[in-house]
């Protein structure tokens, strides 16, 4: 019994080969950079581009694409690549390479978007949404051609239906499987393939197929824009700004803990961090937030601006004379503002 398809299976499936290679290459790069064989932790997954509600819908929709090529350990990779090796050439032979690539990407993005919308606190990664989309695509093709199919057509339709039902059922039964991603990918692949079938009955086929693909991407982009939240973006930037406050608000401790050879570089980094805090909170104050969030963003931008001025004065004195003549003017203003701001942050609006 053959576990893998023969090499001839991939002869007319270049996109399938490239996609498998791309997934494996990303995993090898991770290994070369020290990621464990059994997968990165949550923080590393985020850095590598995993899909998560609080980031994907807060200004980083590129995670819908990057997460499709990111796997959580070698077992996850092997299972998905085996499935792609079986389903990829099958669908690519039927649709042709350009349409196949469109289905794969649309299904993967649709699965990731469904996961981000459904799971508020889940990290998602892997090609399974796109692969379920290929299963949905093949089911749609068989269903569309059921009247012209040969003697084995009905059996093939039952088999792919059983595969789909089994995978969805396992997703509901086993914790840790992102079934929202599977269902979203399944629907995305099936719907786009149905549109391809419609386009194939009219001329010019390539133009109508391209229009269907563009409409699919446009619909996904519309959902991302519609579901993107200023509140999510503010919460994310607020966390980043609070990290800057925690690290740099006590200048005496910062200066004492920084070795002399590193002080010039560390001051530059601190100034950049305070500038980022000012810029993001000033932008947040222009967004569609409630009154409490607007007030918090405005006050935090003012506080960060005072600390920025303090650090710039200290940086200029250090560069000019080689010793520190610390600023007191901006420091005292920031210190006076901090108790009120700290009280607001302790009860920061969600």
Short mmCIF file of C-alpha atoms in Angstrom, two decimals:
data_model
loop_
_atom_site.label_atom_id
_atom_site.label_comp_id
_atom_site.label_asym_id
_atom_site.label_seq_id
_atom_site.Cartn_x
_atom_site.Cartn_y
_atom_site.Cartn_z
CA UNK A 1 0.00 0.00 0.00
CA UNK A 2 1.46 3.34 -1.06
CA UNK A 3 1.46 6.04 1.64
CA UNK A 4 2.49 8.89 -0.66
CA UNK A 5 1.42 9.61 -4.23
CA UNK A 6 3.98 8.71 -6.95
CA UNK A 7 6.27 11.47 -8.21
CA UNK A 8 4.36 11.48 -11.50
CA UNK A 9 1.37 12.71 -9.49
CA UNK A 10 3.15 16.09 -9.12
CA UNK A 11 4.35 16.38 -12.73
CA UNK A 12 1.52 18.71 -13.73
CA UNK A 13 1.05 20.28 -10.31
CA UNK A 14 3.82 22.89 -9.99
CA UNK A 15 1.90 25.09 -7.56
CA UNK A 16 1.35 22.18 -5.18
CA UNK A 17 5.07 21.46 -5.17
CA UNK A 18 5.93 25.12 -4.58
CA UNK A 19 3.43 25.42 -1.72
CA UNK A 20 4.77 22.31 0.00
CA UNK A 21 8.33 23.58 -0.44
CA UNK A 22 7.41 27.00 0.93
CA UNK A 23 5.86 25.52 4.08
CA UNK A 24 8.85 23.25 4.64
CA UNK A 25 11.28 26.10 4.00
CA UNK A 26 9.62 28.32 6.60
CA UNK A 27 9.86 25.49 9.12
CA UNK A 28 13.56 24.90 8.33
CA UNK A 29 14.28 28.61 8.75
CA UNK A 30 12.57 28.48 12.14
CA UNK A 31 14.71 25.51 13.16
CA UNK A 32 17.88 27.28 12.03
CA UNK A 33 16.96 30.24 14.24
CA UNK A 34 16.47 28.11 17.33
CA UNK A 35 12.73 27.32 17.27
CA UNK A 36 12.16 23.90 18.93
CA UNK A 37 11.31 20.94 16.68
CA UNK A 38 7.98 20.50 18.43
CA UNK A 39 7.01 24.11 17.85
CA UNK A 40 7.48 27.65 19.19
CA UNK A 41 5.77 29.00 22.29
CA UNK A 42 2.92 31.52 22.06
CA UNK A 43 5.18 34.59 22.13
CA UNK A 44 7.35 33.21 19.33
CA UNK A 45 4.26 32.29 17.30
CA UNK A 46 3.11 35.89 17.47
CA UNK A 47 6.53 37.10 16.35
CA UNK A 48 6.53 34.69 13.43
CA UNK A 49 3.13 35.90 12.22
CA UNK A 50 0.47 33.68 13.77
CA UNK A 51 -3.16 34.71 13.39
CA UNK A 52 -4.92 36.12 16.44
CA UNK A 53 -8.02 38.25 16.90
CA UNK A 54 -6.36 41.04 18.88
CA UNK A 55 -3.64 41.67 16.28
CA UNK A 56 -5.12 40.56 12.95
CA UNK A 57 -8.16 42.81 13.38
CA UNK A 58 -6.15 45.60 14.97
CA UNK A 59 -4.08 46.64 12.00
CA UNK A 60 -2.14 43.48 11.03
CA UNK A 61 -4.31 41.66 8.44
CA UNK A 62 -1.12 40.30 6.81
CA UNK A 63 -1.22 37.64 9.53
CA UNK A 64 -4.02 35.95 7.58
CA UNK A 65 -1.42 35.14 4.92
CA UNK A 66 1.69 34.57 7.05
CA UNK A 67 -0.10 32.16 9.39
CA UNK A 68 -0.88 29.87 6.42
CA UNK A 69 2.83 29.01 6.12
CA UNK A 70 3.56 28.76 9.84
CA UNK A 71 3.27 25.43 11.68
CA UNK A 72 3.29 24.54 15.36
CA UNK A 73 5.89 21.79 15.34
CA UNK A 74 7.04 19.03 13.02
CA UNK A 75 3.98 16.80 13.56
CA UNK A 76 1.65 19.63 12.57
CA UNK A 77 3.77 20.26 9.47
CA UNK A 78 3.95 16.60 8.39
CA UNK A 79 0.19 16.05 8.75
CA UNK A 80 -0.66 19.16 6.76
CA UNK A 81 1.95 18.56 4.05
CA UNK A 82 0.78 14.98 3.59
CA UNK A 83 -2.78 16.25 3.15
CA UNK A 84 -1.59 18.93 0.72
CA UNK A 85 0.42 16.33 -1.24
CA UNK A 86 -2.75 14.27 -1.69
CA UNK A 87 -5.33 17.03 -2.27
CA UNK A 88 -3.18 19.63 -4.03
CA UNK A 89 -2.38 17.84 -7.31
CA UNK A 90 -5.91 16.43 -7.45
CA UNK A 91 -7.50 19.88 -7.41
CA UNK A 92 -4.74 21.50 -9.47
CA UNK A 93 -5.26 18.94 -12.25
CA UNK A 94 -8.96 19.80 -12.37
CA UNK A 95 -8.80 23.58 -12.05
CA UNK A 96 -5.46 24.43 -13.62
CA UNK A 97 -2.63 26.12 -11.76
CA UNK A 98 -3.86 29.76 -11.72
CA UNK A 99 -7.33 28.88 -10.43
CA UNK A 100 -5.87 26.39 -7.96
CA UNK A 101 -3.59 29.05 -6.46
CA UNK A 102 -6.58 31.37 -6.17
CA UNK A 103 -8.62 28.73 -4.34
CA UNK A 104 -5.75 27.91 -2.00
CA UNK A 105 -5.14 31.55 -1.01
CA UNK A 106 -8.82 32.49 -0.75
CA UNK A 107 -9.59 29.41 1.34
CA UNK A 108 -6.60 29.97 3.61
CA UNK A 109 -7.46 33.63 4.18
CA UNK A 110 -11.15 32.83 4.66
CA UNK A 111 -10.25 30.20 7.23
CA UNK A 112 -7.92 32.54 9.08
CA UNK A 113 -10.50 35.32 9.06
CA UNK A 114 -13.20 32.99 10.38
CA UNK A 115 -10.83 31.90 13.15
CA UNK A 116 -9.98 35.49 14.07
CA UNK A 117 -13.65 36.44 14.22
CA UNK A 118 -14.76 33.32 16.11
CA UNK A 119 -11.90 32.92 18.59
CA UNK A 120 -11.12 36.04 20.61
CA UNK A 121 -8.19 34.51 22.54
CA UNK A 122 -6.74 31.84 20.26
CA UNK A 123 -3.51 31.75 18.28
CA UNK A 124 -3.97 30.09 14.91
CA UNK A 125 -1.38 28.85 12.43
CA UNK A 126 -1.05 26.24 9.71
CA UNK A 127 -2.19 25.36 6.21
CA UNK A 128 -5.22 23.34 7.31
CA UNK A 129 -7.76 26.05 6.42
CA UNK A 130 -6.40 26.20 2.87
CA UNK A 131 -6.28 22.40 2.63
CA UNK A 132 -9.89 22.11 3.80
CA UNK A 133 -10.63 24.67 1.09
CA UNK A 134 -9.16 22.25 -1.46
CA UNK A 135 -11.44 19.53 -0.12
CA UNK A 136 -14.38 21.90 -0.47
CA UNK A 137 -13.24 22.77 -3.99
CA UNK A 138 -13.07 19.12 -5.05
CA UNK A 139 -16.48 18.41 -3.51
CA UNK A 140 -17.94 21.39 -5.40
CA UNK A 141 -16.39 20.17 -8.67
CA UNK A 142 -17.74 16.65 -8.24
CA UNK A 143 -21.16 17.99 -7.31
CA UNK A 144 -21.24 20.30 -10.34
CA UNK A 145 -20.31 17.44 -12.70
CA UNK A 146 -22.48 14.74 -11.11
CA UNK A 147 -24.73 14.45 -14.18
CA UNK A 148 -21.80 13.90 -16.54
CA UNK A 149 -19.67 11.76 -14.25
CA UNK A 150 -18.61 8.20 -14.97
CA UNK A 151 -19.37 5.08 -12.93
CA UNK A 152 -16.91 6.03 -10.18
CA UNK A 153 -18.17 9.58 -9.84
CA UNK A 154 -20.75 8.91 -7.13
CA UNK A 155 -18.21 6.90 -5.12
CA UNK A 156 -15.65 9.73 -5.33
CA UNK A 157 -18.29 12.21 -4.20
CA UNK A 158 -19.16 10.03 -1.19
CA UNK A 159 -15.48 9.61 -0.31
CA UNK A 160 -14.66 13.32 -0.30
CA UNK A 161 -17.87 14.02 1.64
CA UNK A 162 -16.79 11.44 4.24
CA UNK A 163 -13.33 13.04 4.48
CA UNK A 164 -14.91 16.45 5.06
CA UNK A 165 -17.38 15.17 7.66
CA UNK A 166 -14.62 13.25 9.46
CA UNK A 167 -12.31 16.25 9.65
CA UNK A 168 -15.03 18.62 10.82
CA UNK A 169 -16.24 16.04 13.35
CA UNK A 170 -12.73 15.58 14.74
CA UNK A 171 -12.45 19.34 15.00
CA UNK A 172 -15.50 19.45 17.25
CA UNK A 173 -14.43 16.40 19.26
CA UNK A 174 -10.74 17.21 19.93
CA UNK A 175 -9.60 20.23 21.91
CA UNK A 176 -6.91 22.35 20.29
CA UNK A 177 -8.12 21.97 16.69
CA UNK A 178 -9.16 25.27 15.14
CA UNK A 179 -12.43 24.12 13.61
CA UNK A 180 -13.49 27.67 12.79
CA UNK A 181 -10.50 27.87 10.45
CA UNK A 182 -11.43 24.53 8.88
CA UNK A 183 -15.04 25.54 8.28
CA UNK A 184 -14.11 28.96 6.93
CA UNK A 185 -11.56 27.45 4.55
CA UNK A 186 -14.02 24.75 3.46
CA UNK A 187 -16.68 27.35 2.62
CA UNK A 188 -14.20 29.68 0.90
CA UNK A 189 -12.80 26.94 -1.35
CA UNK A 190 -16.22 25.55 -2.25
CA UNK A 191 -17.79 28.94 -3.05
CA UNK A 192 -14.92 30.14 -5.20
CA UNK A 193 -14.90 26.84 -7.12
CA UNK A 194 -18.65 27.12 -7.71
CA UNK A 195 -17.97 30.55 -9.20
CA UNK A 196 -15.26 29.03 -11.43
CA UNK A 197 -17.76 26.44 -12.67
CA UNK A 198 -20.18 29.25 -13.50
CA UNK A 199 -17.43 31.16 -15.32
CA UNK A 200 -16.44 28.08 -17.34
CA UNK A 201 -19.87 28.06 -19.00
CA UNK A 202 -19.35 31.54 -20.45
CA UNK A 203 -16.76 33.24 -22.62
CA UNK A 204 -14.13 34.50 -22.14
CA UNK A 205 -13.52 31.99 -19.36
CA UNK A 206 -10.21 33.44 -18.11
CA UNK A 207 -11.69 36.93 -17.72
CA UNK A 208 -14.73 35.74 -15.82
CA UNK A 209 -12.56 33.52 -13.63
CA UNK A 210 -10.28 36.47 -12.86
CA UNK A 211 -13.30 38.60 -11.97
CA UNK A 212 -14.57 35.87 -9.63
CA UNK A 213 -11.17 35.71 -7.93
CA UNK A 214 -10.94 39.49 -7.54
CA UNK A 215 -14.46 39.61 -6.12
CA UNK A 216 -13.53 36.90 -3.60
CA UNK A 217 -10.45 38.82 -2.44
CA UNK A 218 -12.49 42.03 -2.37
CA UNK A 219 -15.15 40.40 -0.21
CA UNK A 220 -12.54 39.14 2.24
CA UNK A 221 -10.87 42.57 2.38
CA UNK A 222 -14.28 44.13 3.00
CA UNK A 223 -14.97 41.81 5.93
CA UNK A 224 -11.54 42.55 7.40
CA UNK A 225 -12.15 46.30 7.12
CA UNK A 226 -15.68 46.01 8.49
CA UNK A 227 -14.60 43.94 11.48
CA UNK A 228 -11.42 45.88 12.21
CA UNK A 229 -11.92 47.82 15.39
CA UNK A 230 -10.45 51.13 16.53
CA UNK A 231 -10.96 49.86 20.07
CA UNK A 232 -8.79 46.79 19.37
CA UNK A 233 -6.10 48.97 17.83
CA UNK A 234 -6.19 51.31 20.84
CA UNK A 235 -5.90 48.45 23.33
CA UNK A 236 -2.91 47.11 21.45
CA UNK A 237 -1.11 50.46 21.24
CA UNK A 238 -2.00 51.16 24.86
CA UNK A 239 -0.20 48.00 25.92
CA UNK A 240 2.84 49.04 23.86
CA UNK A 241 2.82 52.52 25.41
CA UNK A 242 2.53 51.13 28.92
CA UNK A 243 5.59 48.98 28.24
CA UNK A 244 7.49 52.16 27.39
CA UNK A 245 6.21 53.85 30.55
CA UNK A 246 7.22 50.89 32.71
CA UNK A 247 10.69 50.75 31.20
CA UNK A 248 11.64 54.41 30.95
CA UNK A 249 9.53 56.58 33.27
CA UNK A 250 12.06 56.28 36.12
CA UNK A 251 15.04 57.96 34.48
CA UNK A 252 17.31 57.59 37.53
CA UNK A 253 16.87 53.81 37.52
CA UNK A 254 17.29 53.68 33.74
CA UNK A 255 20.56 55.63 33.94
CA UNK A 256 21.90 53.65 36.89
CA UNK A 257 21.18 50.29 35.24
CA UNK A 258 22.69 51.23 31.86
CA UNK A 259 26.44 50.54 31.49
CA UNK A 260 28.43 53.62 30.44
CA UNK A 261 29.46 52.24 27.02
CA UNK A 262 25.80 51.59 26.22
CA UNK A 263 24.34 54.90 27.39
CA UNK A 264 24.41 56.73 24.05
CA UNK A 265 22.68 53.85 22.24
CA UNK A 266 20.19 53.27 25.06
CA UNK A 267 19.26 56.96 25.18
CA UNK A 268 18.58 56.89 21.44
CA UNK A 269 16.39 53.83 21.88
CA UNK A 270 14.51 55.44 24.77
CA UNK A 271 13.87 58.63 22.79
CA UNK A 272 12.52 56.55 19.90
CA UNK A 273 10.22 54.65 22.28
CA UNK A 274 8.82 57.86 23.79
CA UNK A 275 8.31 59.31 20.29
CA UNK A 276 6.40 56.18 19.26
CA UNK A 277 4.22 56.53 22.36
CA UNK A 278 3.43 60.16 21.49
CA UNK A 279 2.65 59.37 17.85
CA UNK A 280 0.40 56.36 18.53
CA UNK A 281 -1.56 57.99 21.35
CA UNK A 282 -2.06 61.20 19.40
CA UNK A 283 -3.40 59.09 16.54
CA UNK A 284 -5.59 57.12 18.95
CA UNK A 285 -7.17 60.37 20.13
CA UNK A 286 -8.50 60.89 16.57
CA UNK A 287 -10.18 57.45 16.32
CA UNK A 288 -13.77 56.41 16.94
CA UNK A 289 -13.34 55.70 20.66
CA UNK A 290 -15.58 56.48 23.61
CA UNK A 291 -15.03 59.57 25.79
CA UNK A 292 -13.02 57.75 28.46
CA UNK A 293 -10.67 56.23 25.87
CA UNK A 294 -10.23 59.58 24.13
CA UNK A 295 -9.36 61.23 27.44
CA UNK A 296 -6.90 58.48 28.32
CA UNK A 297 -5.21 58.65 24.90
CA UNK A 298 -4.91 62.45 25.08
CA UNK A 299 -3.45 62.46 28.59
CA UNK A 300 -1.07 59.60 27.84
CA UNK A 301 0.16 61.41 24.71
CA UNK A 302 0.81 64.52 26.83
CA UNK A 303 2.65 62.50 29.46
CA UNK A 304 4.80 60.72 26.86
CA UNK A 305 5.58 64.05 25.23
CA UNK A 306 6.89 65.42 28.53
CA UNK A 307 9.07 62.35 29.05
CA UNK A 308 10.26 62.65 25.44
CA UNK A 309 11.32 66.24 26.09
CA UNK A 310 13.06 65.18 29.33
CA UNK A 311 15.01 62.43 27.59
CA UNK A 312 15.95 64.67 24.67
CA UNK A 313 17.40 67.27 27.04
CA UNK A 314 19.33 64.56 28.88
CA UNK A 315 20.51 63.10 25.59
CA UNK A 316 21.72 66.50 24.37
CA UNK A 317 23.60 67.18 27.61
CA UNK A 318 25.23 63.76 27.55
CA UNK A 319 26.33 64.12 23.94
CA UNK A 320 27.56 67.66 24.38
CA UNK A 321 29.62 67.34 27.55
CA UNK A 322 30.16 63.64 28.17
CA UNK A 323 28.50 63.82 31.57
CA UNK A 324 24.87 64.02 32.63
CA UNK A 325 23.26 67.33 33.57
CA UNK A 326 19.71 66.03 34.07
CA UNK A 327 16.61 67.93 33.06
CA UNK A 328 14.26 68.97 35.87
CA UNK A 329 11.68 71.14 34.09
CA UNK A 330 9.97 68.47 31.98
CA UNK A 331 10.62 65.78 34.58
CA UNK A 332 8.69 67.68 37.27
CA UNK A 333 5.75 68.33 34.92
CA UNK A 334 5.58 64.64 34.02
CA UNK A 335 5.84 63.61 37.66
CA UNK A 336 2.92 65.90 38.57
CA UNK A 337 0.78 64.47 35.78
CA UNK A 338 1.55 60.84 36.56
CA UNK A 339 -0.66 60.25 39.68
CA UNK A 340 -3.83 61.28 37.81
CA UNK A 341 -2.84 59.28 34.75
CA UNK A 342 -1.94 56.24 36.86
CA UNK A 343 -5.41 56.36 38.40
CA UNK A 344 -6.99 56.37 34.94
CA UNK A 345 -4.79 53.50 33.83
CA UNK A 346 -5.73 51.47 36.90
CA UNK A 347 -9.34 51.64 35.70
CA UNK A 348 -8.57 51.83 31.96
CA UNK A 349 -11.64 51.37 29.76
CA UNK A 350 -11.90 48.10 27.83
#
